[in-house]
Short mmCIF file of C-alpha atoms in Angstrom, two decimals:
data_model
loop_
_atom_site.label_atom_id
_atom_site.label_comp_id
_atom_site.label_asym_id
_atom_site.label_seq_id
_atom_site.Cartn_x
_atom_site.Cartn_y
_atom_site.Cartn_z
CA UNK A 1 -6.14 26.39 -30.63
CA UNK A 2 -8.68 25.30 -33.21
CA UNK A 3 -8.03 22.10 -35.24
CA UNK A 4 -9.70 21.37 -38.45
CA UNK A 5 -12.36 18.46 -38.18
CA UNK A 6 -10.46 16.10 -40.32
CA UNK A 7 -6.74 15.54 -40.38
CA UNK A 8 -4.14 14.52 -37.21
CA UNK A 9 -2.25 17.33 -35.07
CA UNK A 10 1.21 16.90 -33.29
CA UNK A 11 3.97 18.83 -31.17
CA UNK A 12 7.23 18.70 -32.42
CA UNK A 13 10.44 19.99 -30.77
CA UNK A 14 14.42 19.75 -31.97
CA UNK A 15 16.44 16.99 -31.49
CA UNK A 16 19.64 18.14 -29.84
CA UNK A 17 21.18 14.87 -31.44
CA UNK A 18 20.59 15.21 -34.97
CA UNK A 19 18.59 18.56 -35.04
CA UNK A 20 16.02 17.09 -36.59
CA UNK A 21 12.14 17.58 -35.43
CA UNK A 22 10.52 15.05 -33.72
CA UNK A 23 7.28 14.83 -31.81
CA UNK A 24 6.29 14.38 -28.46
CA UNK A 25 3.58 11.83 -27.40
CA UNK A 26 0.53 13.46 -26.46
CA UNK A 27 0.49 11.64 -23.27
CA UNK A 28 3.77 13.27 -22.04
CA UNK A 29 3.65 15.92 -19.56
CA UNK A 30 6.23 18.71 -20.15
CA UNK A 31 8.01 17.63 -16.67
CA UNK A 32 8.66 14.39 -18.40
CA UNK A 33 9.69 15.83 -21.51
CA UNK A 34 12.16 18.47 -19.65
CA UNK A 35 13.78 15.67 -17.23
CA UNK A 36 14.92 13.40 -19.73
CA UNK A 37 16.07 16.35 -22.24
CA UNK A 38 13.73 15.96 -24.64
CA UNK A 39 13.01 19.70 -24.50
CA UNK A 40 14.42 22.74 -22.71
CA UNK A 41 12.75 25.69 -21.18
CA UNK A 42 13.74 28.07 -23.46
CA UNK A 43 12.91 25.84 -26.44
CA UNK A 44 10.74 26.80 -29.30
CA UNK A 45 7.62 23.91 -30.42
CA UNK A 46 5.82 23.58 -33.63
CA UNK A 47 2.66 22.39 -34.00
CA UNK A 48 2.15 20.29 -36.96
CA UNK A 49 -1.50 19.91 -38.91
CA UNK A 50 -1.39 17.45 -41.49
CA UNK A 51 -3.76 15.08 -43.08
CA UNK A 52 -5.14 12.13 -41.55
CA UNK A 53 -4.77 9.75 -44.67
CA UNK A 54 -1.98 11.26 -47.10
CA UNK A 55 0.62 12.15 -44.52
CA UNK A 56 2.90 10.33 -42.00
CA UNK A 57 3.74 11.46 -38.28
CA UNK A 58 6.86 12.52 -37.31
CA UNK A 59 9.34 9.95 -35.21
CA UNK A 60 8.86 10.20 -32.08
CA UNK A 61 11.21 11.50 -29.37
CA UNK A 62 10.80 7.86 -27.79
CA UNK A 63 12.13 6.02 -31.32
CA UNK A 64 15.47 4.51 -31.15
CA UNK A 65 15.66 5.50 -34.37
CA UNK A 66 14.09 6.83 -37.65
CA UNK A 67 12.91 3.49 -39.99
CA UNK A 68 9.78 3.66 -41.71
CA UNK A 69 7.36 0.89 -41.92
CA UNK A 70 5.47 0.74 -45.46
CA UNK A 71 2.41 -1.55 -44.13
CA UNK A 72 1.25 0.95 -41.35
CA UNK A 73 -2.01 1.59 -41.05
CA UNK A 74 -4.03 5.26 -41.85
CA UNK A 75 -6.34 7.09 -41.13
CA UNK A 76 -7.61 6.88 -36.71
CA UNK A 77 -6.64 3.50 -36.94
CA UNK A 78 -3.36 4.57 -37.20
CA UNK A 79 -3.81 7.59 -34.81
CA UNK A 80 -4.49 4.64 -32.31
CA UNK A 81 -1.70 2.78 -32.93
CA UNK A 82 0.72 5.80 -32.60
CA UNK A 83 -0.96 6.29 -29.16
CA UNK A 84 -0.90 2.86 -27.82
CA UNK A 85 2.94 2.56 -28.86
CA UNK A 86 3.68 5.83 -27.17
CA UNK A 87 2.06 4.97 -23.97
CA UNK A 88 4.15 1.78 -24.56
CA UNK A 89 7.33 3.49 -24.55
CA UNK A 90 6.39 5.73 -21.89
CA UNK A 91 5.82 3.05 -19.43
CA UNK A 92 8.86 1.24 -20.01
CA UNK A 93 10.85 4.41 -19.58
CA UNK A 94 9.40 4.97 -16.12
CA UNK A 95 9.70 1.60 -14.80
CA UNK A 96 12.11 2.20 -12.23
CA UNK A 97 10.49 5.06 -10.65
CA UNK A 98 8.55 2.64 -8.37
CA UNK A 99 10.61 -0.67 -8.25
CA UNK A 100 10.71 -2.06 -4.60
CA UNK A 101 14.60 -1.58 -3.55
CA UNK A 102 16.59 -4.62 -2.13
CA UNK A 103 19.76 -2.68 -1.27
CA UNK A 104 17.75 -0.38 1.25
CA UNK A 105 18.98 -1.29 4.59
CA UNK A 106 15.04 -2.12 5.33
CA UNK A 107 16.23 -3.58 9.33
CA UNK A 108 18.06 -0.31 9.93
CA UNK A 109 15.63 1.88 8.93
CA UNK A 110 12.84 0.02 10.59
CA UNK A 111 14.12 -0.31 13.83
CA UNK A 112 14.72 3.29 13.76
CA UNK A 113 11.43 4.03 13.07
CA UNK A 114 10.57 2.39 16.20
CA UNK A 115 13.09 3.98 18.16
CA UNK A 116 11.22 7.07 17.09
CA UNK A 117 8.00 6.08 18.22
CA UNK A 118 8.87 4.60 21.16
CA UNK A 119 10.50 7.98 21.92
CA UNK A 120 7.50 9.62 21.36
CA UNK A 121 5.15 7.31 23.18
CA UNK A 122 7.12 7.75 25.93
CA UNK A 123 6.82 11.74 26.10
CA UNK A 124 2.91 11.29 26.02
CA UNK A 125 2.81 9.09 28.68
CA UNK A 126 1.78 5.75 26.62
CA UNK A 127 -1.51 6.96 25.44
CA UNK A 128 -3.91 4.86 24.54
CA UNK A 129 -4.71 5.18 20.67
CA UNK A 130 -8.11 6.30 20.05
CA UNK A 131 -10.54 5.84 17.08
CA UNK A 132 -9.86 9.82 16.75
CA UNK A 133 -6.34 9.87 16.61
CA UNK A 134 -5.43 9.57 12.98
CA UNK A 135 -7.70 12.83 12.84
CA UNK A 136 -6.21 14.42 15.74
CA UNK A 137 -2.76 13.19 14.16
CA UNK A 138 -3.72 15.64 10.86
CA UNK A 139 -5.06 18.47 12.96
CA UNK A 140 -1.98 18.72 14.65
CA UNK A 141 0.21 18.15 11.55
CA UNK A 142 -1.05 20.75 9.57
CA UNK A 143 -0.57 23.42 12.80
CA UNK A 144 2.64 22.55 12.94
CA UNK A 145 4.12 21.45 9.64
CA UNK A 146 6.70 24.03 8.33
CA UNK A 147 6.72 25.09 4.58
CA UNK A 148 6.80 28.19 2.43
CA UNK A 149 3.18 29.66 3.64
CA UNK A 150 3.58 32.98 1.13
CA UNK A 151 4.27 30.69 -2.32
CA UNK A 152 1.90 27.75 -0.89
CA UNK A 153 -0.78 29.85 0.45
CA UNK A 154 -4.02 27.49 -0.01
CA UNK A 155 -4.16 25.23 2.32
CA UNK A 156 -5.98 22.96 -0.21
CA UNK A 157 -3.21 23.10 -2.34
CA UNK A 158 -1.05 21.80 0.36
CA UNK A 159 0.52 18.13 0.73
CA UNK A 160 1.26 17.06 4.22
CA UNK A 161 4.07 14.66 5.48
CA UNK A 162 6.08 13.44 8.33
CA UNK A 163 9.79 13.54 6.88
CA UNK A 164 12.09 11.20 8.48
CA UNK A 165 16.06 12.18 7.98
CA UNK A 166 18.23 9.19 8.03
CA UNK A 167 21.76 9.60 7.60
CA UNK A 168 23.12 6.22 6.56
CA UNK A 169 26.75 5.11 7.76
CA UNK A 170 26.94 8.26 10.40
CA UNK A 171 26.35 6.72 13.87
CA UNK A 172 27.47 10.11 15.22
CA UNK A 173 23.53 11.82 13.24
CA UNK A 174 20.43 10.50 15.07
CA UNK A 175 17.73 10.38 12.91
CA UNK A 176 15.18 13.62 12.86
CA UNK A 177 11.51 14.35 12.26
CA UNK A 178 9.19 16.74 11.40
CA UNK A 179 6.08 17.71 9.85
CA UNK A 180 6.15 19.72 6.44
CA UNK A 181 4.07 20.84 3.62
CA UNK A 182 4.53 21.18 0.11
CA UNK A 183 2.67 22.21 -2.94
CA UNK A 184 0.79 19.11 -4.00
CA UNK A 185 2.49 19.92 -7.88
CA UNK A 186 5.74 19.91 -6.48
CA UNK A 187 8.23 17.30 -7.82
CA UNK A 188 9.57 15.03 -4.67
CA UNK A 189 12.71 16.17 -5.31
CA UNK A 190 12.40 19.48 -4.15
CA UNK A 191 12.31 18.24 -0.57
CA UNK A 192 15.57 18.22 -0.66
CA UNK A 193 16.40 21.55 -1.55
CA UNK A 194 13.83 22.83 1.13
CA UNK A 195 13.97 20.78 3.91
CA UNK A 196 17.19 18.72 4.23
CA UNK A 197 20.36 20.79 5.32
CA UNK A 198 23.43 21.15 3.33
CA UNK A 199 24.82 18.10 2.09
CA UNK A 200 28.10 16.48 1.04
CA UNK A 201 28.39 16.11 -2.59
CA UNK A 202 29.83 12.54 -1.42
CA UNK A 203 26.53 11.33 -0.34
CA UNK A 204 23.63 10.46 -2.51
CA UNK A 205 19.74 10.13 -1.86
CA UNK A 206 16.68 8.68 -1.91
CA UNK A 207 13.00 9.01 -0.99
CA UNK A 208 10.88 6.19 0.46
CA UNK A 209 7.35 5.43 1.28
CA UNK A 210 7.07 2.28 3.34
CA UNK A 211 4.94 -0.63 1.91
CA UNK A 212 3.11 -1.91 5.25
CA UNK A 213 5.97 -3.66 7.20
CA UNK A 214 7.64 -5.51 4.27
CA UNK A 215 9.64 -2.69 2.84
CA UNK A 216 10.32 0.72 1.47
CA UNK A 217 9.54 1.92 -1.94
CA UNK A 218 11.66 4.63 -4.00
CA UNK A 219 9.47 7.53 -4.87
CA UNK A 220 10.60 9.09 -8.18
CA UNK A 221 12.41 11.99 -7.70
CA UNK A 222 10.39 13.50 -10.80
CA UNK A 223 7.21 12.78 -9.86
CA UNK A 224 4.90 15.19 -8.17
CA UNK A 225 3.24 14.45 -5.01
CA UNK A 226 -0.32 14.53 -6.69
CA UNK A 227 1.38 12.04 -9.18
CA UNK A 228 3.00 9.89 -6.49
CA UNK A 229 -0.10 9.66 -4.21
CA UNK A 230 -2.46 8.62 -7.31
CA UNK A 231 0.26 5.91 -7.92
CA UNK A 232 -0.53 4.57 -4.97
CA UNK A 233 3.18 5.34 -3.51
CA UNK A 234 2.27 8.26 -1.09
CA UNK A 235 -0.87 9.42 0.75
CA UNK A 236 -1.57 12.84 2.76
CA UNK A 237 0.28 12.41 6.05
CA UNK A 238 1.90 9.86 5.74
CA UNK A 239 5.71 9.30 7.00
CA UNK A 240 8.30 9.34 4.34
CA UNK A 241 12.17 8.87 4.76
CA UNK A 242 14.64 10.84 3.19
CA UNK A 243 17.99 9.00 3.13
CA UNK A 244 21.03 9.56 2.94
CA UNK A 245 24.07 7.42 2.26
CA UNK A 246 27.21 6.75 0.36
#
């Protein structure tokens, strides 16, 4: 699409509120825009070219509501200021996508970690760690993770994790293993649909990365792995927890 030299350009989609038009900050991916109903997948978009000086922008889909200011700025300088107070917006509307979580039974979870561990240093005899192993430890992960191979074929476009399933409140469920791939644009929460068994609709979930031994961090359910690991929340081969509780 080829936009004239001078003027401003925007994407605007229907508000199912008050089916009016409104745009969508160029800084929003359409994931974003789809999960919190801004748009739809069978929507229709228009994109809007208007003139830089004699025209307004459409409200955003992030305004509480539709006022007018008659002192903004024109022109880029109030391109800029449209950006900055998107970005704005978005950022507050994601803040809890990576808050540290108090009400995560951290103890529990921990200690059956190293339950796990212990387990497994026991099978190998107590090996000594070597300056190799966290090479050896990705070798062996990716010949044995499990994952669709025919829709993920590239193993470049694979992300690879130790999932830990913890079912909270069920003493009667030891805790399970194993190492799986996804596509590195997958959302997080599609590790539930394809790698955690059949669930009670009375139990709820969460995905956690653990912050050194302080902690465990929720991982946005909406966020793709790419997305999560350049937050700093996830890393290739690292050991996540899926858990499950009431």
């Amino acid at each position: 699409l080829l936009l004239p030299s001078k003027g401003d350009a925007e994407l605007l989609v229907k508000s199912s509120q008050d089916a009016e038009f409104r745009r969508l900050p160029p800084t929003m991916r359409l994931y974003e825009a789809l999960s919190n109903n801004f748009l739809q997948e069978v929507d229709s978009i228009v994109i809007r070219i208007y003139s830089g000086e004699n025209e307004e922008p459409t409200s955003s889909v992030l305004d509480d509501n539709n006022n007018d200011s008659n002192d903004e700025p024109v022109g880029a300088e109030r391109g800029d200021n449209i950006a900055k107070d998107d970005e704005q917006k978005e950022s507050a509307m994601d803040t809890n996508a990576v808050d540290v979580l108090e009400d995560v039974p951290t103890a529990r979870i921990q200690n059956m970690l190293q339950r796990l561990d212990d387990a497994e240093a026991s099978k190998e005899g107590n090996k000594k760690k070597s300056t190799t192993s966290a090479k050896v430890r990705s070798m062996l992960m990716k010949s044995k993770a499990t994952g669709d191979k025919k829709r993920v074929s590239k193993m470049s476009d694979r992300f690879f994790l130790e999932m830990v399933l913890f079912r909270d409140n069920d003493d009667n469920q030891e805790p399970s293993r194993k190492p799986i791939f996804m596509a590195t644009t997958d959302q997080v929460g599609r590790i539930l649909r394809d790698f955690v068994p059949s669930v009670s609709s009375e139990l709820s979930s969460m995905v956690l990365s653990q912050i050194d031994n302080s902690g465990f961090r929720k991982i946005s359910l909406e966020l793709t792995w790419q997305e999560a690991e350049k937050q700093g929340l996830v890393k290739q081969f690292d050991r996540i927890v899926v858990h499950l509780y009431k």
